[in-house]
Amino acid sequence: MAFVKFILIAAVVSMVLRLSKEEDPGVTTKPMAMETKVHISKPSITASLNHQVLYQGEEVTLQCTVPEKLSDLEYAWDKDSAPIKTSQSTYIINAATVSDSGKYSCMAKRGTTTSEISDPQVLTVKKPPQPKVILSVGWSRVFTDEKVTLICEVLDTSTSWKYTWLRNSLKISDDADIKTTGNSLSILSAKQGHHGNYTCEIELQDRPLSRALSTTFALSVQEPPQPKVILSVGWSRVFTHEKVTLICEVLDTSTSWKYTWLRNSLKISDDANIKTTGNSLSILSAKQGHHGDYTCEIELQDRPLSRALSTKFALSVQDPPQPKVILSVGWSRVFTDEKVTLICKVLDTSTSWKYTWLRNSLKISDDADIKTTGNSLSILSAKQGHHGNYTCEIELQDRPLSRALSTTFALSVQEQPQPKVILSVGWSRVFTDEKVTLICEVLDTSTSWKYTWLRNSLKISDDADIKTTGNSLSILSAKQGHHGDYTCEIELQDRPLSRALSTKFALSVQDPPQPKVILSVGWSRVFTDEKVTLICKVLDTSTSWKYTWLRNSLKISDDADIKTTGNSLSILSAKQGHHGNYTCEIELQDRPLSRALSTTFALSVQDPPQPKVILSVGWSRVFTDEKVTLICKVLDTSTSWKYTWLRNSLKISDDADIKTTGNSLSILSAKQGHHGNYTCEIELQDRPLSRALSTTFALSVQDPPQPKVILSVGWSRVFTDEKVTLICEVLDTSTSWKYTWLRNSLKISDDADIKTTGNSLSILSAKQGHHGDYTCEIELQDRPLSRALSTKFALSVQDRPPASLTLETSWSDIMSVDTLTLKCEIKDGTLEWNYTWYKDGLFEQTILEETYSVKATEETFKSEYKCRGNRTERPLYSSFSEGFKANNIVLKRKVLLAISGCVVCSIILLIIGCIVLRCTRKPEKQEMVKEDFFFSMTDSKTQTSSPLQEYLTENGPPLDKEERDESTAIINEAAPIIEDQIKEEGLPSKEAGHFTSFKVEKSPLKEKKELQSLKECDESTALLIEAVPAADDQINEVTPSKETACFTSFKADISPSPESNGLSSYKEC
């Protein structure tokens, strides 16, 4: 049983030990023995440290000890309360790192007995500190001989650091210029060799792992920079009044330089012409005293050893050099075609001069004879026009103040040799009674010239007023007769071909010149307070005139507003009292007879000018939709006026129809609303008192006027050949209307009868075609929107009353009477007429009666007659009648008599045949077909005219001779045929009055033959019918002749009527 208990106790102990071992692996477990319990004191930790701070890589040993000397102790270590896997009393860190920093503690243990935890041992591990080189004395950029002190700064406050200095990675040793003390390095006197990158290396004594190198400190050691004076504005050689700016240039970019300027080693101070700002010196207006050598001295503030002086800058200040024209080739007095070269010599050797050549103050341009190259002018072939005073003007490019004009070089060009009349005493323009002496100058120095003086080409002889001596001519007392062109003729003695005539010298002898007042500054019409300068201009170029100014004939004296200087008068501030007529009086000094008064100069001083609205485009009276442009015209020509437009005193603004530009207002499409009074208001910019309002411009906007056709000459109802003039009347008085005439809406063009002039249309000779409705269309030229059509004017044109000429003498009497009676009838019987008769187109006479008698002669028969009616009221005359020739009537009468004879014979034969047939035939056996073969002439009861009579009555004038002969031949051929047919037996018809008619009775037995005969008769009749009209065309009327002793008349009735198919005869008693 005890054994079992021992086994159980052993098992429990073994389990406890195993569990204890698992809880603390660092502790070596041993078989638990049955020991006595001991006390373990609180352990302490010692470290093998000489310094409080341990640097990376160093070694440290920690020792955990207890006071008791016990064996078999086990130790437990922790860091910052975290266990360390070791059970030894010593804890060694071979190469410390920053992570090894912390609080270390330990605990002793023996069996089940443990000690208290020791006090913590603090272990600090760092990286070696980074040293830094800082500047203590001096600057990072120093100049030679300056002092510099560098400090090797370490944040760790340990005093046991060892310092090593390096320059460009090489160790620095002390010498005469360099001293090292502790952490400082002093350069007592900087040299170029001290320039470089400085570093310091630190190391704790006996601790090689604490070594560290600083960052680089760049020390620049150099000579003080050499300043340089450079030119910024201007030139090194300037002329007076030009501007120069010098810059003291330092290559060192430090902004703390202090600049001192010196001229000729003397300090320069600012004044009115010199300003210094920073590193610049500006000479605003160069003077002679500014000439010299300029230097600038630089010095850094508080660094006296940095002072440096610039090199010298030589600034030359002088007046622009005076060029001089010198002769290079040729002579100052040359003859034509010779060559001359002039040089514009400038003592200044600058090559940038620009040369301008002038002759008589006028610029010379290259041409065929003149060439300019550089500073030379070459006259290749001298001409008279090259004569004059030559000067050259020099100017440096882009330097207007360098301009200078040379002295004058007189070049004389003349013929070989050309004498010249020059003035010795007096003037070329002298006043009466003054003295003049002329010299005949010859460039040739020969003394053997013979001189002859001429005035207006006439030789001058000495008299009381004129004396000639050698080459001089003296006019002792000038007279008007001495006025003229003077010439001298020279001739070398013994050289007759040397004769030469001088140029003319115009000597003017007159009253003193008339001065003229002209405007120099301002205007002749000025506003109050404006300035005006007047010049008293005298055409005479004498500079010795004495001037006196007058206003309204009263002498003007200087005051606050008026100043007079020489020939000028200046009104500094114009007033209303300055308004008036200004004149100047001139007088030559020492010439008392020269006094003269100028013409008047009217100076107007007034309020600003009154603007005026004028029409530029369009018209003052426009039609709707037309364009109008108005101009606000100001008599003052200033271009700086500001314009404001108003309509009916209201300001106008631009819209779709109105545009304003400058002084113009444009109405693009006129409307009724644009009608009104337009004004413009002007105001000069910068002249506030110049505001003025224009007068009113009335603009009328309306529809185009309605034209009207009115009668000017003639009547609305006219007869042919009368004249009519129509006027297209327009109430608008514009003279620029264009008129177009229309008749029945068709345009009328000018022809032989119609002429249009302006607004009138003239019908010179009315015709039926001129009848119609007339209108006129008007249109203003170049104004298509002004077109309008007039109302209609009805013009009626009718024929004149026709005249008819008939023969009153009966045709039966025409062969027996001595005269023919003609009758002129006017169809318009309501009017009273006079009658004018024409024979063969020539006027015969005018009579009151309508009948006219002419002698029945052969000449009369061959003449053609016409007539026309005349009266004193419209119509003044009728139309002409048809022409009448009596010869045609006589011919027709003869033809008809011949036909009548044939008809009578045929009737007699027919009667005899009818009687024979009636006696020999039996009436009851005959079936007679009664047909009227003869044509009835005139029914005795009805008195109806036969067709032939009507035909002859209605037709016109007789045929001419050829037509008459043809008709006669046809009738002669037809007569035998008719006679052959009139052989049938006929029965007498019933008597009616005094006429006996006959009818042909045909028996059936003879019907065929009779029909054949009738057919032939019809053919003959047809031939006769064709012939008779041709013969009767000229027969106006054939009437039965009056009975004379029972004269028997016959008429041929040829017509296709069934009632009559033959000839009828009648006997009128």
GROMACS .gro file of C-alpha atoms in nm, residues 317-595:
model
  279
  317VAL     CA    1   2.992  11.489  -7.591
  318GLN     CA    2   3.018  11.750  -7.861
  319ASP     CA    3   2.812  11.959  -8.096
  320PRO     CA    4   2.717  11.785  -8.423
  321PRO     CA    5   3.018  11.818  -8.656
  322GLN     CA    6   2.994  12.097  -8.911
  323PRO     CA    7   3.013  11.937  -9.256
  324LYS     CA    8   3.188  12.126  -9.530
  325VAL     CA    9   3.135  12.108  -9.904
  326ILE     CA   10   3.468  12.091 -10.079
  327LEU     CA   11   3.553  12.067 -10.445
  328SER     CA   12   3.697  11.735 -10.550
  329VAL     CA   13   3.684  11.752 -10.929
  330GLY     CA   14   3.631  12.064 -11.140
  331TRP     CA   15   3.599  12.428 -11.039
  332SER     CA   16   3.359  12.651 -10.859
  333ARG     CA   17   3.297  12.840 -11.182
  334VAL     CA   18   3.238  12.594 -11.464
  335PHE     CA   19   3.102  12.609 -11.811
  336THR     CA   20   2.819  12.394 -11.945
  337ASP     CA   21   2.897  12.024 -12.006
  338GLU     CA   22   3.193  12.027 -11.768
  339LYS     CA   23   3.215  11.779 -11.482
  340VAL     CA   24   3.210  11.872 -11.115
  341THR     CA   25   3.242  11.651 -10.806
  342LEU     CA   26   3.164  11.786 -10.460
  343ILE     CA   27   3.257  11.613 -10.134
  344CYS     CA   28   3.064  11.656  -9.810
  345LYS     CA   29   3.357  11.643  -9.569
  346VAL     CA   30   3.290  11.555  -9.206
  347LEU     CA   31   3.578  11.560  -8.956
  348ASP     CA   32   3.402  11.286  -8.765
  349THR     CA   33   3.510  10.953  -8.915
  350SER     CA   34   3.188  10.769  -8.843
  351THR     CA   35   3.082  10.567  -9.143
  352SER     CA   36   2.713  10.576  -9.059
  353TRP     CA   37   2.646  10.932  -9.169
  354LYS     CA   38   2.355  10.980  -9.403
  355TYR     CA   39   2.414  11.255  -9.659
  356THR     CA   40   2.151  11.478  -9.822
  357TRP     CA   41   2.247  11.726 -10.092
  358LEU     CA   42   2.063  12.054 -10.147
  359ARG     CA   43   2.081  12.326 -10.408
  360ASN     CA   44   1.937  12.660 -10.311
  361SER     CA   45   1.789  12.483 -10.004
  362LEU     CA   46   1.601  12.232 -10.221
  363LYS     CA   47   1.678  11.861 -10.206
  364ILE     CA   48   1.866  11.720 -10.507
  365SER     CA   49   1.762  11.387 -10.658
  366ASP     CA   50   1.967  11.170 -10.891
  367ASP     CA   51   1.898  11.210 -11.260
  368ALA     CA   52   2.081  11.161 -11.590
  369ASP     CA   53   2.332  11.436 -11.505
  370ILE     CA   54   2.363  11.405 -11.125
  371LYS     CA   55   2.482  11.103 -10.928
  372THR     CA   56   2.527  11.085 -10.552
  373THR     CA   57   2.748  10.817 -10.393
  374GLY     CA   58   2.819  10.821 -10.023
  375ASN     CA   59   2.938  11.167  -9.935
  376SER     CA   60   3.003  11.276 -10.295
  377LEU     CA   61   2.785  11.449 -10.554
  378SER     CA   62   2.893  11.429 -10.918
  379ILE     CA   63   2.756  11.655 -11.190
  380LEU     CA   64   2.848  11.457 -11.501
  381SER     CA   65   2.747  11.728 -11.745
  382ALA     CA   66   2.691  12.074 -11.601
  383LYS     CA   67   2.377  12.261 -11.708
  384GLN     CA   68   2.251  12.607 -11.631
  385GLY     CA   69   2.001  12.452 -11.392
  386HIS     CA   70   2.291  12.319 -11.183
  387HIS     CA   71   2.396  12.673 -11.096
  388GLY     CA   72   2.335  12.765 -10.735
  389ASN     CA   73   2.439  12.735 -10.374
  390TYR     CA   74   2.512  12.377 -10.275
  391THR     CA   75   2.491  12.251  -9.920
  392CYS     CA   76   2.500  11.906  -9.768
  393GLU     CA   77   2.306  11.795  -9.465
  394ILE     CA   78   2.434  11.511  -9.251
  395GLU     CA   79   2.247  11.298  -9.007
  396LEU     CA   80   2.336  10.982  -8.820
  397GLN     CA   81   2.079  10.712  -8.882
  398ASP     CA   82   1.813  10.702  -8.612
  399ARG     CA   83   1.967  11.009  -8.442
  400PRO     CA   84   1.760  11.314  -8.543
  401LEU     CA   85   1.953  11.544  -8.305
  402SER     CA   86   2.273  11.477  -8.500
  403ARG     CA   87   2.152  11.671  -8.804
  404ALA     CA   88   2.386  11.947  -8.925
  405LEU     CA   89   2.397  12.163  -9.236
  406SER     CA   90   2.717  12.253  -9.414
  407THR     CA   91   2.822  12.594  -9.521
  408THR     CA   92   2.723  12.705  -9.869
  409PHE     CA   93   2.929  12.615 -10.173
  410ALA     CA   94   2.850  12.848 -10.464
  411LEU     CA   95   2.870  12.669 -10.797
  412SER     CA   96   2.854  12.890 -11.103
  413VAL     CA   97   2.759  12.728 -11.432
  414GLN     CA   98   2.759  12.951 -11.737
  415GLU     CA   99   2.819  12.962 -12.105
  416GLN     CA  100   3.171  13.029 -12.218
  417PRO     CA  101   3.201  13.313 -12.110
  418GLN     CA  102   2.852  13.431 -12.013
  419PRO     CA  103   2.845  13.790 -11.889
  420LYS     CA  104   2.607  13.860 -11.608
  421VAL     CA  105   2.443  14.180 -11.494
  422ILE     CA  106   2.467  14.209 -11.118
  423LEU     CA  107   2.349  14.467 -10.878
  424SER     CA  108   2.619  14.680 -10.721
  425VAL     CA  109   2.424  14.959 -10.556
  426GLY     CA  110   2.054  14.957 -10.483
  427TRP     CA  111   1.809  14.681 -10.543
  428SER     CA  112   1.661  14.489 -10.834
  429ARG     CA  113   1.326  14.621 -10.732
  430VAL     CA  114   1.363  14.989 -10.668
  431PHE     CA  115   1.124  15.263 -10.604
  432THR     CA  116   1.110  15.582 -10.806
  433ASP     CA  117   1.394  15.832 -10.744
  434GLU     CA  118   1.617  15.570 -10.584
  435LYS     CA  119   1.968  15.502 -10.713
  436VAL     CA  120   2.081  15.180 -10.882
  437THR     CA  121   2.423  15.069 -11.007
  438LEU     CA  122   2.454  14.760 -11.228
  439ILE     CA  123   2.779  14.574 -11.297
  440CYS     CA  124   2.839  14.367 -11.609
  441GLU     CA  125   3.029  14.081 -11.450
  442VAL     CA  126   3.235  13.845 -11.661
  443LEU     CA  127   3.380  13.540 -11.489
  444ASP     CA  128   3.670  13.558 -11.730
  445THR     CA  129   3.931  13.784 -11.574
  446SER     CA  130   4.032  13.950 -11.898
  447THR     CA  131   4.046  14.327 -11.858
  448SER     CA  132   4.009  14.400 -12.225
  449TRP     CA  133   3.632  14.361 -12.244
  450LYS     CA  134   3.432  14.626 -12.418
  451TYR     CA  135   3.089  14.679 -12.262
  452THR     CA  136   2.764  14.790 -12.426
  453TRP     CA  137   2.447  14.836 -12.219
  454LEU     CA  138   2.096  14.767 -12.349
  455ARG     CA  139   1.747  14.803 -12.206
  456ASN     CA  140   1.475  14.594 -12.367
  457SER     CA  141   1.731  14.517 -12.646
  458LEU     CA  142   1.787  14.888 -12.724
  459LYS     CA  143   2.125  15.052 -12.670
  460ILE     CA  144   2.142  15.291 -12.376
  461SER     CA  145   2.312  15.626 -12.411
  462ASP     CA  146   2.427  15.847 -12.127
  463ASP     CA  147   2.192  16.125 -12.022
  464ALA     CA  148   2.112  16.330 -11.712
  465ASP     CA  149   1.995  16.022 -11.517
  466ILE     CA  150   2.219  15.745 -11.659
  467LYS     CA  151   2.598  15.725 -11.651
  468THR     CA  152   2.811  15.434 -11.781
  469THR     CA  153   3.169  15.382 -11.667
  470GLY     CA  154   3.365  15.070 -11.765
  471ASN     CA  155   3.149  14.769 -11.679
  472SER     CA  156   2.908  14.967 -11.461
  473LEU     CA  157   2.582  15.147 -11.534
  474SER     CA  158   2.448  15.395 -11.279
  475ILE     CA  159   2.090  15.518 -11.270
  476LEU     CA  160   2.115  15.830 -11.057
  477SER     CA  161   1.739  15.880 -11.017
  478ALA     CA  162   1.513  15.591 -11.115
  479LYS     CA  163   1.210  15.667 -11.331
  480GLN     CA  164   0.928  15.451 -11.464
  481GLY     CA  165   1.095  15.467 -11.804
  482HIS     CA  166   1.400  15.293 -11.655
  483HIS     CA  167   1.188  14.985 -11.586
  484GLY     CA  168   1.285  14.692 -11.808
  485ASP     CA  169   1.523  14.408 -11.881
  486TYR     CA  170   1.886  14.517 -11.874
  487THR     CA  171   2.156  14.330 -12.061
  488CYS     CA  172   2.518  14.398 -12.132
  489GLU     CA  173   2.699  14.291 -12.441
  490ILE     CA  174   3.067  14.213 -12.412
  491GLU     CA  175   3.326  14.183 -12.677
  492LEU     CA  176   3.698  14.127 -12.645
  493GLN     CA  177   3.897  14.379 -12.834
  494ASP     CA  178   4.050  14.236 -13.149
  495ARG     CA  179   3.826  13.926 -13.108
  496PRO     CA  180   3.511  13.995 -13.302
  497LEU     CA  181   3.375  13.640 -13.248
  498SER     CA  182   3.390  13.675 -12.874
  499ARG     CA  183   3.076  13.874 -12.855
  500ALA     CA  184   2.828  13.747 -12.597
  501LEU     CA  185   2.510  13.882 -12.454
  502SER     CA  186   2.442  13.862 -12.087
  503THR     CA  187   2.132  13.721 -11.934
  504LYS     CA  188   1.863  13.971 -11.860
  505PHE     CA  189   1.858  14.165 -11.540
  506ALA     CA  190   1.504  14.264 -11.461
  507LEU     CA  191   1.502  14.601 -11.302
  508SER     CA  192   1.168  14.683 -11.157
  509VAL     CA  193   1.094  15.048 -11.097
  510GLN     CA  194   0.767  15.081 -10.918
  511ASP     CA  195   0.586  15.207 -10.619
  512PRO     CA  196   0.662  15.034 -10.287
  513PRO     CA  197   0.543  14.669 -10.283
  514GLN     CA  198   0.196  14.592 -10.158
  515PRO     CA  199   0.224  14.385  -9.837
  516LYS     CA  200  -0.030  14.116  -9.766
  517VAL     CA  201  -0.164  13.990  -9.437
  518ILE     CA  202  -0.171  13.608  -9.428
  519LEU     CA  203  -0.274  13.364  -9.160
  520SER     CA  204   0.005  13.170  -8.990
  521VAL     CA  205  -0.164  13.012  -8.687
  522GLY     CA  206  -0.535  12.967  -8.637
  523TRP     CA  207  -0.812  13.054  -8.876
  524SER     CA  208  -0.966  13.360  -9.034
  525ARG     CA  209  -1.285  13.263  -8.854
  526VAL     CA  210  -1.200  13.180  -8.494
  527PHE     CA  211  -1.396  13.116  -8.183
  528THR     CA  212  -1.356  13.327  -7.876
  529ASP     CA  213  -1.047  13.248  -7.663
  530GLU     CA  214  -0.870  13.075  -7.955
  531LYS     CA  215  -0.526  13.180  -8.074
  532VAL     CA  216  -0.446  13.351  -8.405
  533THR     CA  217  -0.114  13.456  -8.559
  534LEU     CA  218  -0.104  13.686  -8.863
  535ILE     CA  219   0.198  13.738  -9.087
  536CYS     CA  220   0.263  14.055  -9.282
  537LYS     CA  221   0.394  13.900  -9.603
  538VAL     CA  222   0.597  14.112  -9.840
  539LEU     CA  223   0.692  13.969 -10.176
  540ASP     CA  224   1.010  14.167 -10.153
  541THR     CA  225   1.250  13.946  -9.959
  542SER     CA  226   1.427  14.231  -9.780
  543THR     CA  227   1.463  14.157  -9.411
  544SER     CA  228   1.485  14.523  -9.311
  545TRP     CA  229   1.118  14.601  -9.329
  546LYS     CA  230   0.965  14.778  -9.034
  547TYR     CA  231   0.609  14.658  -8.962
  548THR     CA  232   0.320  14.849  -8.807
  549TRP     CA  233  -0.014  14.668  -8.740
  550LEU     CA  234  -0.356  14.831  -8.762
  551ARG     CA  235  -0.712  14.713  -8.691
  552ASN     CA  236  -0.987  14.907  -8.859
  553SER     CA  237  -0.716  15.165  -8.951
  554LEU     CA  238  -0.614  15.216  -8.587
  555LYS     CA  239  -0.267  15.125  -8.469
  556ILE     CA  240  -0.249  14.815  -8.252
  557SER     CA  241  -0.036  14.813  -7.938
  558ASP     CA  242   0.078  14.508  -7.745
  559ASP     CA  243  -0.133  14.412  -7.445
  560ALA     CA  244  -0.218  14.099  -7.245
  561ASP     CA  245  -0.384  13.935  -7.547
  562ILE     CA  246  -0.183  14.073  -7.841
  563LYS     CA  247   0.189  14.035  -7.906
  564THR     CA  248   0.379  14.160  -8.213
  565THR     CA  249   0.716  14.017  -8.312
  566GLY     CA  250   0.885  14.109  -8.641
  567ASN     CA  251   0.627  14.070  -8.916
  568SER     CA  252   0.389  13.864  -8.701
  569LEU     CA  253   0.096  13.960  -8.479
  570SER     CA  254  -0.029  13.702  -8.229
  571ILE     CA  255  -0.369  13.717  -8.063
  572LEU     CA  256  -0.322  13.488  -7.764
  573SER     CA  257  -0.689  13.477  -7.664
  574ALA     CA  258  -0.938  13.600  -7.922
  575LYS     CA  259  -1.214  13.832  -7.805
  576GLN     CA  260  -1.510  13.989  -7.982
  577GLY     CA  261  -1.320  14.318  -7.973
  578HIS     CA  262  -1.050  14.159  -8.189
  579HIS     CA  263  -1.299  14.120  -8.471
  580GLY     CA  264  -1.223  14.353  -8.760
  581ASN     CA  265  -1.012  14.430  -9.066
  582TYR     CA  266  -0.640  14.396  -9.006
  583THR     CA  267  -0.374  14.572  -9.214
  584CYS     CA  268  -0.001  14.608  -9.183
  585GLU     CA  269   0.211  14.901  -9.291
  586ILE     CA  270   0.566  14.837  -9.407
  587GLU     CA  271   0.864  15.064  -9.447
  588LEU     CA  272   1.220  14.978  -9.544
  589GLN     CA  273   1.475  15.108  -9.305
  590ASP     CA  274   1.681  15.385  -9.460
  591ARG     CA  275   1.435  15.393  -9.753
  592PRO     CA  276   1.174  15.651  -9.654
  593LEU     CA  277   0.994  15.633  -9.988
  594SER     CA  278   0.916  15.263  -9.945
  595ARG     CA  279   0.618  15.297  -9.712
   0.00000   0.00000   0.00000
